[in-house]
Tab-separated table of C-alpha atoms in Angstrom:
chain	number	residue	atom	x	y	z
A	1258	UNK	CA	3.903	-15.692	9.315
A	1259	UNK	CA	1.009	-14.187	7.648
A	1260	UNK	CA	-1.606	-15.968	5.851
A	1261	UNK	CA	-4.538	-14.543	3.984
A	1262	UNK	CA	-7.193	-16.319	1.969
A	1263	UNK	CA	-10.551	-14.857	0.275
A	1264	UNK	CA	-10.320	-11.301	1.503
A	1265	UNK	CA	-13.047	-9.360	-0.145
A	1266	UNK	CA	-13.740	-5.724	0.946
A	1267	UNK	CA	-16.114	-3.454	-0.301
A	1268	UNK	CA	-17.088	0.661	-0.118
A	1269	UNK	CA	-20.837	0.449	-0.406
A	1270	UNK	CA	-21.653	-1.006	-3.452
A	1271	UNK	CA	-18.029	-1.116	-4.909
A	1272	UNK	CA	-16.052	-3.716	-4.581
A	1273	UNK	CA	-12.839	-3.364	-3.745
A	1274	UNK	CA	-11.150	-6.184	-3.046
A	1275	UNK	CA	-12.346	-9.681	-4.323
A	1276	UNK	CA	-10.977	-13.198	-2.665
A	1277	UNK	CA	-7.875	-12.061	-2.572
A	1278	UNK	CA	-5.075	-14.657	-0.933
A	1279	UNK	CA	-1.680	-14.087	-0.490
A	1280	UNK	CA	0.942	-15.181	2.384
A	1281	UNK	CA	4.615	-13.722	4.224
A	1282	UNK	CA	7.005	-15.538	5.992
A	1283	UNK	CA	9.261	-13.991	8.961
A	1284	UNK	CA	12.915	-13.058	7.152
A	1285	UNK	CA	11.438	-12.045	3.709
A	1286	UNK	CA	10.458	-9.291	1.425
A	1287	UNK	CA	7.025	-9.520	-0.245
A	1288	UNK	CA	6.117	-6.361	-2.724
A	1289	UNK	CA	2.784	-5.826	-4.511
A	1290	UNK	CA	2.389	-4.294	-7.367
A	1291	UNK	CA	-0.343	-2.888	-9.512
A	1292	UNK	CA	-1.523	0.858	-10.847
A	1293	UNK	CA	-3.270	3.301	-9.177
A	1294	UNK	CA	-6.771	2.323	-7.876
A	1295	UNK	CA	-5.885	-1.334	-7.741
A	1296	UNK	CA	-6.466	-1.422	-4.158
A	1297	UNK	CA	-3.186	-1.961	-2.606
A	1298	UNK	CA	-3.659	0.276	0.463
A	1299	UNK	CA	-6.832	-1.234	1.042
A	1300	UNK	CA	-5.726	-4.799	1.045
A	1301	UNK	CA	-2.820	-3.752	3.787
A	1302	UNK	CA	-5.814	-1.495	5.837
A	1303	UNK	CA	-8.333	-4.712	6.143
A	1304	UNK	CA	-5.407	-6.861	7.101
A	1305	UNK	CA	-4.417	-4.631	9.831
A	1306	UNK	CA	-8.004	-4.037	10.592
A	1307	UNK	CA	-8.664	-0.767	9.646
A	1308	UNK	CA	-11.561	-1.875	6.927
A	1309	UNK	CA	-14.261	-4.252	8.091
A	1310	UNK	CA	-13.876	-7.459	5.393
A	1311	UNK	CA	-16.977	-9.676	4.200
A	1312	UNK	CA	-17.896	-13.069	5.311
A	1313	UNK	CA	-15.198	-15.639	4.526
A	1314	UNK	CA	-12.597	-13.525	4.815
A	1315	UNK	CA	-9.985	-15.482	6.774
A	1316	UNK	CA	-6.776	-13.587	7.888
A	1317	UNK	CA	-4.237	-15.811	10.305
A	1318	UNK	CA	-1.158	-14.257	12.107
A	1319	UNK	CA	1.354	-17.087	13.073
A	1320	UNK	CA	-1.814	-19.415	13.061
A	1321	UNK	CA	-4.050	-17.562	15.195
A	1322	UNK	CA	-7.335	-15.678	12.928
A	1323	UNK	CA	-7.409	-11.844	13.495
A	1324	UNK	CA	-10.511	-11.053	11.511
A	1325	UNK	CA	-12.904	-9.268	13.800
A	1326	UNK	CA	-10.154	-8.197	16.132
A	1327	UNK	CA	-9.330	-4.675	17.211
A	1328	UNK	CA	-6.547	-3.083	15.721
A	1329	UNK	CA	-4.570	-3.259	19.229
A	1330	UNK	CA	-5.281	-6.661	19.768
A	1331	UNK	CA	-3.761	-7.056	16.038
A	1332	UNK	CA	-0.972	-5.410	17.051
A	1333	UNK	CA	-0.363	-7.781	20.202
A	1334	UNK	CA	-0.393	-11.113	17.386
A	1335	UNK	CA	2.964	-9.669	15.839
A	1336	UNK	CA	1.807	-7.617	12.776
A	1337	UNK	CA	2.812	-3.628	12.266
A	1338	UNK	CA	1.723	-1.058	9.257
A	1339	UNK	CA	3.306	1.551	7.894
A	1340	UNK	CA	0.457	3.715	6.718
A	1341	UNK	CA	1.094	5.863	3.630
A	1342	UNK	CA	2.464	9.586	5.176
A	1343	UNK	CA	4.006	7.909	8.070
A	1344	UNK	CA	1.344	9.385	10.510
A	1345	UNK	CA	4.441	10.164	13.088
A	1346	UNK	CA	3.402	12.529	16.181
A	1347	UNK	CA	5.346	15.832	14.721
A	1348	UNK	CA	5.383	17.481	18.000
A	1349	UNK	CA	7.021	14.453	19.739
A	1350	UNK	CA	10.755	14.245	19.550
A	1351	UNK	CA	12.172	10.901	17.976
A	1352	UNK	CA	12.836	9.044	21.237
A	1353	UNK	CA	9.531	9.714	22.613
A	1354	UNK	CA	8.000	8.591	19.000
A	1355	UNK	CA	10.022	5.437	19.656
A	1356	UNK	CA	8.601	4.882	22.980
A	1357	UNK	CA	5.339	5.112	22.074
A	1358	UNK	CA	5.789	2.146	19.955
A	1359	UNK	CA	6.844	-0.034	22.673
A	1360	UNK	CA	3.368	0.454	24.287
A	1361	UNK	CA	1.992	-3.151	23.238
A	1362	UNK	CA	2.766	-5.630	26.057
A	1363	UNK	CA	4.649	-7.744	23.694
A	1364	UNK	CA	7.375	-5.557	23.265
A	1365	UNK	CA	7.499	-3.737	26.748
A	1366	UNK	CA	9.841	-6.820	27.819
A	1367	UNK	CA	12.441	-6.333	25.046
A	1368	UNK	CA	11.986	-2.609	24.464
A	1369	UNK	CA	15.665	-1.923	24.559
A	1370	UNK	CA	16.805	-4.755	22.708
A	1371	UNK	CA	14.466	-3.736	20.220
A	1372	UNK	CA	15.450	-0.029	20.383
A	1373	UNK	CA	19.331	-1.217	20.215
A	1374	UNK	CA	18.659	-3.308	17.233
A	1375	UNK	CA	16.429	0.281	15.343
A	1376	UNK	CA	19.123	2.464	16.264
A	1377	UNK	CA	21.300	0.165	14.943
A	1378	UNK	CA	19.986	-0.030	11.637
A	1379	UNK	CA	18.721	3.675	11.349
A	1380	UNK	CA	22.084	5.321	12.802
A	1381	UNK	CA	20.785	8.885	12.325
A	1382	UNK	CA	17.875	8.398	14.518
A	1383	UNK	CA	20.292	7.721	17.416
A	1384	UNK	CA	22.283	11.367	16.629
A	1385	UNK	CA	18.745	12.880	16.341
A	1386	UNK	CA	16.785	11.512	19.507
A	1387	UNK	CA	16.161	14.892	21.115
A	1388	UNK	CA	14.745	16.385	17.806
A	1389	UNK	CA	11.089	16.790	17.242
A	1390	UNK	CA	10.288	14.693	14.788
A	1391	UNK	CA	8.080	17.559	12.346
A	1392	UNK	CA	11.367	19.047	12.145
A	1393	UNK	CA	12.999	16.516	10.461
A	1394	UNK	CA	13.182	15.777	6.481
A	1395	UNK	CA	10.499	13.521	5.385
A	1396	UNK	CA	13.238	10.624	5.141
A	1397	UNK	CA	14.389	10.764	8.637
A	1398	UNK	CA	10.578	10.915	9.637
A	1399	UNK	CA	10.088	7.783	7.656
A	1400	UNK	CA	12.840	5.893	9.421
A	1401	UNK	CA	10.910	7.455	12.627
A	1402	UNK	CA	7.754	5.578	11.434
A	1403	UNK	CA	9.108	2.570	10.171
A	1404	UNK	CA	11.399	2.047	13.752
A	1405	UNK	CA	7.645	2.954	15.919
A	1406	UNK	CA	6.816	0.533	14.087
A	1407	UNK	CA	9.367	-1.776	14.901
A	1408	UNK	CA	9.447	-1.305	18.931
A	1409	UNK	CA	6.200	-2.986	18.782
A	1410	UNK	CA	8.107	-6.215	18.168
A	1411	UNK	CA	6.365	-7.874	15.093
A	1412	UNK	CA	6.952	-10.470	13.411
A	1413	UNK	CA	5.130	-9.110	10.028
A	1414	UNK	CA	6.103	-5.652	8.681
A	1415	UNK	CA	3.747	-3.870	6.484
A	1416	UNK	CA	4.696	-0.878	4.583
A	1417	UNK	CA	2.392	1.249	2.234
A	1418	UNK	CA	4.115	4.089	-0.174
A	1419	UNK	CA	7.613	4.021	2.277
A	1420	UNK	CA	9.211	5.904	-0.584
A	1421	UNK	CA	6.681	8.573	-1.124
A	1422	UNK	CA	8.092	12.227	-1.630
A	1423	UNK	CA	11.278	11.130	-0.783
A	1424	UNK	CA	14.271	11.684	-3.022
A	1425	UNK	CA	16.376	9.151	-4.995
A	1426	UNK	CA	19.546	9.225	-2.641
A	1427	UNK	CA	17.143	8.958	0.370
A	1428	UNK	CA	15.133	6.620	-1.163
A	1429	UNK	CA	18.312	4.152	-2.337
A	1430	UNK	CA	18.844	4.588	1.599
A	1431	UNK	CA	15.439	3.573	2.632
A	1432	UNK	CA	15.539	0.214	0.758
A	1433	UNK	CA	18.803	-0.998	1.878
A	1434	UNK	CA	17.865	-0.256	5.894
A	1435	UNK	CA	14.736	-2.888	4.167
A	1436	UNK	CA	17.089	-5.530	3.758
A	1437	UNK	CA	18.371	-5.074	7.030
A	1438	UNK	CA	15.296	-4.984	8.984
A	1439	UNK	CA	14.401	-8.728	6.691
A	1440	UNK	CA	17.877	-9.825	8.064
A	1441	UNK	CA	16.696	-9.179	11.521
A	1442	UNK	CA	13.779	-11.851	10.955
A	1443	UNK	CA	10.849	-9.600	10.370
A	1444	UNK	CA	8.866	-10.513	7.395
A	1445	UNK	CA	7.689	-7.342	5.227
A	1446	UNK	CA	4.536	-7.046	3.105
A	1447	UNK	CA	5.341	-3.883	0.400
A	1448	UNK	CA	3.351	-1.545	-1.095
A	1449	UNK	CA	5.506	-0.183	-3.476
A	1450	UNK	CA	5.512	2.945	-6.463
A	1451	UNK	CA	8.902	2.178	-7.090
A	1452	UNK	CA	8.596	-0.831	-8.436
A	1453	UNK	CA	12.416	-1.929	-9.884
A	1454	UNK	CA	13.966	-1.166	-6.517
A	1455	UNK	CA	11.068	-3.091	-4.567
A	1456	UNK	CA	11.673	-5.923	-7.059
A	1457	UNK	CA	15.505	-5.665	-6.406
A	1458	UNK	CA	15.058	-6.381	-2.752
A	1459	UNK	CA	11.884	-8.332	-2.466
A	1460	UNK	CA	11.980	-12.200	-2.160
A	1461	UNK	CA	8.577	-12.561	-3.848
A	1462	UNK	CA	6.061	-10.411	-5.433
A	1463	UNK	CA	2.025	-10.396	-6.366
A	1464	UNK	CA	0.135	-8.498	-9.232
A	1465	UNK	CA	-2.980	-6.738	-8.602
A	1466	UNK	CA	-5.503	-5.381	-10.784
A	1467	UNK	CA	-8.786	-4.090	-9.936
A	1468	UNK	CA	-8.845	-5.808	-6.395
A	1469	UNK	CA	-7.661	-8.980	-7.783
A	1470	UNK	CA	-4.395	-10.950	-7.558
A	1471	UNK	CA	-3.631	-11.872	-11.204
A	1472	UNK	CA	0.425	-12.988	-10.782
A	1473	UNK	CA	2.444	-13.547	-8.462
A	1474	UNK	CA	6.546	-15.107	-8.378
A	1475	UNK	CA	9.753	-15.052	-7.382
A	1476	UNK	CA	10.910	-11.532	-7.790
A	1477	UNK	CA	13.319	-12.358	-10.019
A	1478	UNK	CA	11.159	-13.896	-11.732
A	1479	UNK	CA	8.470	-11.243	-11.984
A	1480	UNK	CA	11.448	-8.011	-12.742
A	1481	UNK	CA	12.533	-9.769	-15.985
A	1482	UNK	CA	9.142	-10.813	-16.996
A	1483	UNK	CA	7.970	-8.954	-20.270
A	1484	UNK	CA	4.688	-8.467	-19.114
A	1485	UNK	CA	5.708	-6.839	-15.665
A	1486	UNK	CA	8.239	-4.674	-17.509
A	1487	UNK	CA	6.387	-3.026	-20.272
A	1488	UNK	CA	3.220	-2.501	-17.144
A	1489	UNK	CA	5.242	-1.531	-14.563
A	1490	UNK	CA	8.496	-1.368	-14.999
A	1491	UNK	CA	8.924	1.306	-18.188
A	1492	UNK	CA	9.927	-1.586	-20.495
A	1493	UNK	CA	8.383	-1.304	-24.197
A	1494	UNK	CA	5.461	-3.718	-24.703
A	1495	UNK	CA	6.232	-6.510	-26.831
A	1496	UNK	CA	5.121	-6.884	-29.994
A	1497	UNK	CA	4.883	-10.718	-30.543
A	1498	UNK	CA	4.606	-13.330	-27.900
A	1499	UNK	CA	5.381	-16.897	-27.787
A	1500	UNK	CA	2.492	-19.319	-26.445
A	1501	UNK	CA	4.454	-19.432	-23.391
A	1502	UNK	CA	5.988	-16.396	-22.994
A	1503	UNK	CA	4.432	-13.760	-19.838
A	1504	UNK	CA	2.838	-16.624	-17.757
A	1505	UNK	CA	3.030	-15.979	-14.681
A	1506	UNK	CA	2.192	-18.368	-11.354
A	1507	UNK	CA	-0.941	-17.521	-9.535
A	1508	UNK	CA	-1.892	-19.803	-6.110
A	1509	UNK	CA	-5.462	-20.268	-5.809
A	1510	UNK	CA	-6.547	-22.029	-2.428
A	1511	UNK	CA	-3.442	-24.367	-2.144
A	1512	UNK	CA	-3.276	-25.279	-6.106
A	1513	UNK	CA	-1.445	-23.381	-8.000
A	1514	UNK	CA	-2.616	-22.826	-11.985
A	1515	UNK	CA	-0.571	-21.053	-14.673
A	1516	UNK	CA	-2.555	-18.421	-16.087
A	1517	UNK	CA	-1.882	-17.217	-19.470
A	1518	UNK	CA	-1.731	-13.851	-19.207
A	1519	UNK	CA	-0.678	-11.933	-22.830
A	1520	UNK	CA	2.409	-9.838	-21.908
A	1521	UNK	CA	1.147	-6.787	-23.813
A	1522	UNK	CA	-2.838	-7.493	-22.857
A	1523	UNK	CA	-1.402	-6.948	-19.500
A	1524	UNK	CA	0.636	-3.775	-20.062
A	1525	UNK	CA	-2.323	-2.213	-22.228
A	1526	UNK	CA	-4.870	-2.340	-19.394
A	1527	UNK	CA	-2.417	-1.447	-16.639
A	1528	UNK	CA	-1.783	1.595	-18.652
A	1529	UNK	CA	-5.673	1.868	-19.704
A	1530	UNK	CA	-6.629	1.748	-15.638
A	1531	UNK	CA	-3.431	4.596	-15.121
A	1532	UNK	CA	-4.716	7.152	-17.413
A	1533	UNK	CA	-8.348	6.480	-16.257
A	1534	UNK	CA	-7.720	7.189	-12.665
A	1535	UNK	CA	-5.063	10.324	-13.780
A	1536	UNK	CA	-8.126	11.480	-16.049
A	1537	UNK	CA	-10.670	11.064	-13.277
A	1538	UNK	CA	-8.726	12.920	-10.557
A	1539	UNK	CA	-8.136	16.167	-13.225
A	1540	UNK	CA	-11.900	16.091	-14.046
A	1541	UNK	CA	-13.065	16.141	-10.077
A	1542	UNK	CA	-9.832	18.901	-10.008
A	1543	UNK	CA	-11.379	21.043	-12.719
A	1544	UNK	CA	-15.080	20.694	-11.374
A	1545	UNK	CA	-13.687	21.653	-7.751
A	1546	UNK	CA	-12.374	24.954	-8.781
A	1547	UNK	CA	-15.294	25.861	-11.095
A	1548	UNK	CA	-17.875	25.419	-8.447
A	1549	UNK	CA	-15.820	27.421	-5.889
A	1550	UNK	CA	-15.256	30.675	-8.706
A	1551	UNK	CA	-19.329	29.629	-8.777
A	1552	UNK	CA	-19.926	29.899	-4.768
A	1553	UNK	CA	-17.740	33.293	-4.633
A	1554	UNK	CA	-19.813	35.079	-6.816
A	1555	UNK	CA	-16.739	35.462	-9.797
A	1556	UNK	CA	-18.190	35.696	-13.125
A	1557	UNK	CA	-17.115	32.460	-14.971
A	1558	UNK	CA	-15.698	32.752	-18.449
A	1559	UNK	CA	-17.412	29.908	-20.927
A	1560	UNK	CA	-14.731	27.535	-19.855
A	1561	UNK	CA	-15.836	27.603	-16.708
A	1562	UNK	CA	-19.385	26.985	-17.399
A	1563	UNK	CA	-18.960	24.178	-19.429
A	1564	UNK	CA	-17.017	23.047	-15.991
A	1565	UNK	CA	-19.547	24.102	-13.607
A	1566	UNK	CA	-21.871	22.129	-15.913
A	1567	UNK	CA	-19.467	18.811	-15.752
A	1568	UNK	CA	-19.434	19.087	-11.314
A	1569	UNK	CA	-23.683	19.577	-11.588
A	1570	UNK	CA	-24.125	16.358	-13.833
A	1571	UNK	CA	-21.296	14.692	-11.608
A	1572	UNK	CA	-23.366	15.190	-8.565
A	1573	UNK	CA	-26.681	13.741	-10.208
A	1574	UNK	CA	-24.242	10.761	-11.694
A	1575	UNK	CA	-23.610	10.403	-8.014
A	1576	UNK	CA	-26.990	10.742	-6.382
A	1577	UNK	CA	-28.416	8.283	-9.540
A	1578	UNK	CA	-25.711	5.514	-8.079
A	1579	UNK	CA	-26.297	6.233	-4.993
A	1580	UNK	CA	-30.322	5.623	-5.047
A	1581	UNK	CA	-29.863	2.837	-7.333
A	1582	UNK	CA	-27.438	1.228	-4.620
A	1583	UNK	CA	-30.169	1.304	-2.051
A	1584	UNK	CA	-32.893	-0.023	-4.044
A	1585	UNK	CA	-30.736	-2.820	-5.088
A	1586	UNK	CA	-30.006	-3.403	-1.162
A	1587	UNK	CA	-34.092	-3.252	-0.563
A	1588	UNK	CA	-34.228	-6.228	-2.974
């Protein structure tokens, strides 16, 4: 199992994860949920390594601490990612993405039980061994990167985006060959968009919000929860709630406290933090493409002033923050 207490991360002076503690057991689902810029894909890059975490930090895989390791010697403890577009080797065919897998010396004993058992639950990668992988559709290439993953023989799974640019029927397909790989033993840790069909699979689920773990439940629990509903699952936000209505369990350190968390406090700053990010990424959009008409010398209608204005005071935003973050670290 996987056990991780007080992870904080940060990106020079922004923090983006804060003491965050969570835990997976081999044989279940565990999904996390939260908007964009919540720092989901962060939390699963320190725990695999990937990001350097802060002192106190404490990460244990099946008892033994991996904070400070290499990524290959995280590998050899029994944990796996899935990183968000797959990161296959396109000119490799499937088998020979497969192999490459197997390379950790924990898995070289059992690489064809293991391959036996991916083939097994991902059929079509046993019709399509001899393709090259960049070939395939971006399903089959994330049943490629999910059974890599695999021949590495872990006992902790962890999955960022799986569903990503994939279509409904091929998603539907991705989440039941989930179950199966949790009915092999392997214990996942999800990062999911989709959140009803992570919910409908999962075990157990956590909320995050701005690098924090705010909920976390059965995931039962959490998919018929008002609060969850009207923030992430599309559910109206309710208009009146009861004292104890959307409370949701949060384990701090071993004690567990019941938070009350309003059910449509919740789904108002979820949305607030969605349309901020959404807003944020058109703005840097708009200022990209006005500075470039700038830089190749194309007269810019007044639209495209006011936008080439917007990039220049974005830069000396920036370069404000930035010397403001160094004199703070002189102190």
């Amino acid at each position: 199992m996987i056990k991780v207490s007080d992870l904080t991360l940060s990106y020079g002076a922004h923090r983006a994860l804060e003491n965050v503690s969570l835990e997976v057991d081999r044989g279940e689902i565990c999904v996390i949920l939260g908007a964009n810029g919540a720092g989901k894909s962060s939390l699963l890059k320190a725990i695999a390594g990937m990001e350097p975490t802060t002192n106190g930090t404490r990460i244990d895989v099946n008892g033994l601490s991996i904070v400070g390791l290499s990524t290959d010697k995280i590998v050899e403890t029994g944990l796996a990612l899935v990183p968000e577009g797959r990161g296959i080797f396109g000119d490799l065919t499937v088998a020979e993405n497969l192999k490459l897998g197997a390379y950790a010396k924990r898995a070289r004993a059992s690489e064809k039980q293991n391959l036996d058992k991916i083939l097994q639950i991902f059929p079509k990668l046993a019709e399509r061994r001899t393709q090259i992988a960049r070939t395939m559709s971006g399903g089959e290439q994330q049943m490629v990167a999910i059974g890599r993953a695999l021949m590495s023989n872990p006992d902790i799974l962890m999955l960022d985006e799986p569903s990503l640019g994939l279509s409904p029927l091929l998603t539907k397909e991705l989440f039941k060959s989930l179950r199966d790989v949790r009915d092999s033993g392997v214990g996942i840790l999800l990062v999911e968009q989709n959140a009803k069909q992570s919910l409908a699979i999962a075990d157990r689920g956590y909320l995050m919000e701005n690098g924090h773990i705010t909920g976390q439940g059965p995931a039962a629990q959490l998919a018929n929860d008002p609060a969850v509903q009207a923030a992430y699952l599309g559910g109206a936000t309710p208009k009146q709630q009861t004292p104890m209505a959307g409370l949701l369990e949060v384990e701090d350190m071993g004690e567990t406290n019941t938070l009350g968390i309003d059910a449509a406090a919740l789904a108002a700053r979820a949305h607030k933090i969605q349309i901020g990010f959404v807003k944020s990424q058109r703005i840097k959009k708009k200022a990209k493409k006005a500075t470039q008409k700038l830089n190749a010398g194309k007269k810019p209608n007044s639209k495209n002033r006011k936008k080439a204005k917007l990039a220049k005071h974005l830069k000396t935003i920036i370069k404000a923050a930035k010397k403001a973050a160094k004199a703070n670290a002189k102190i």
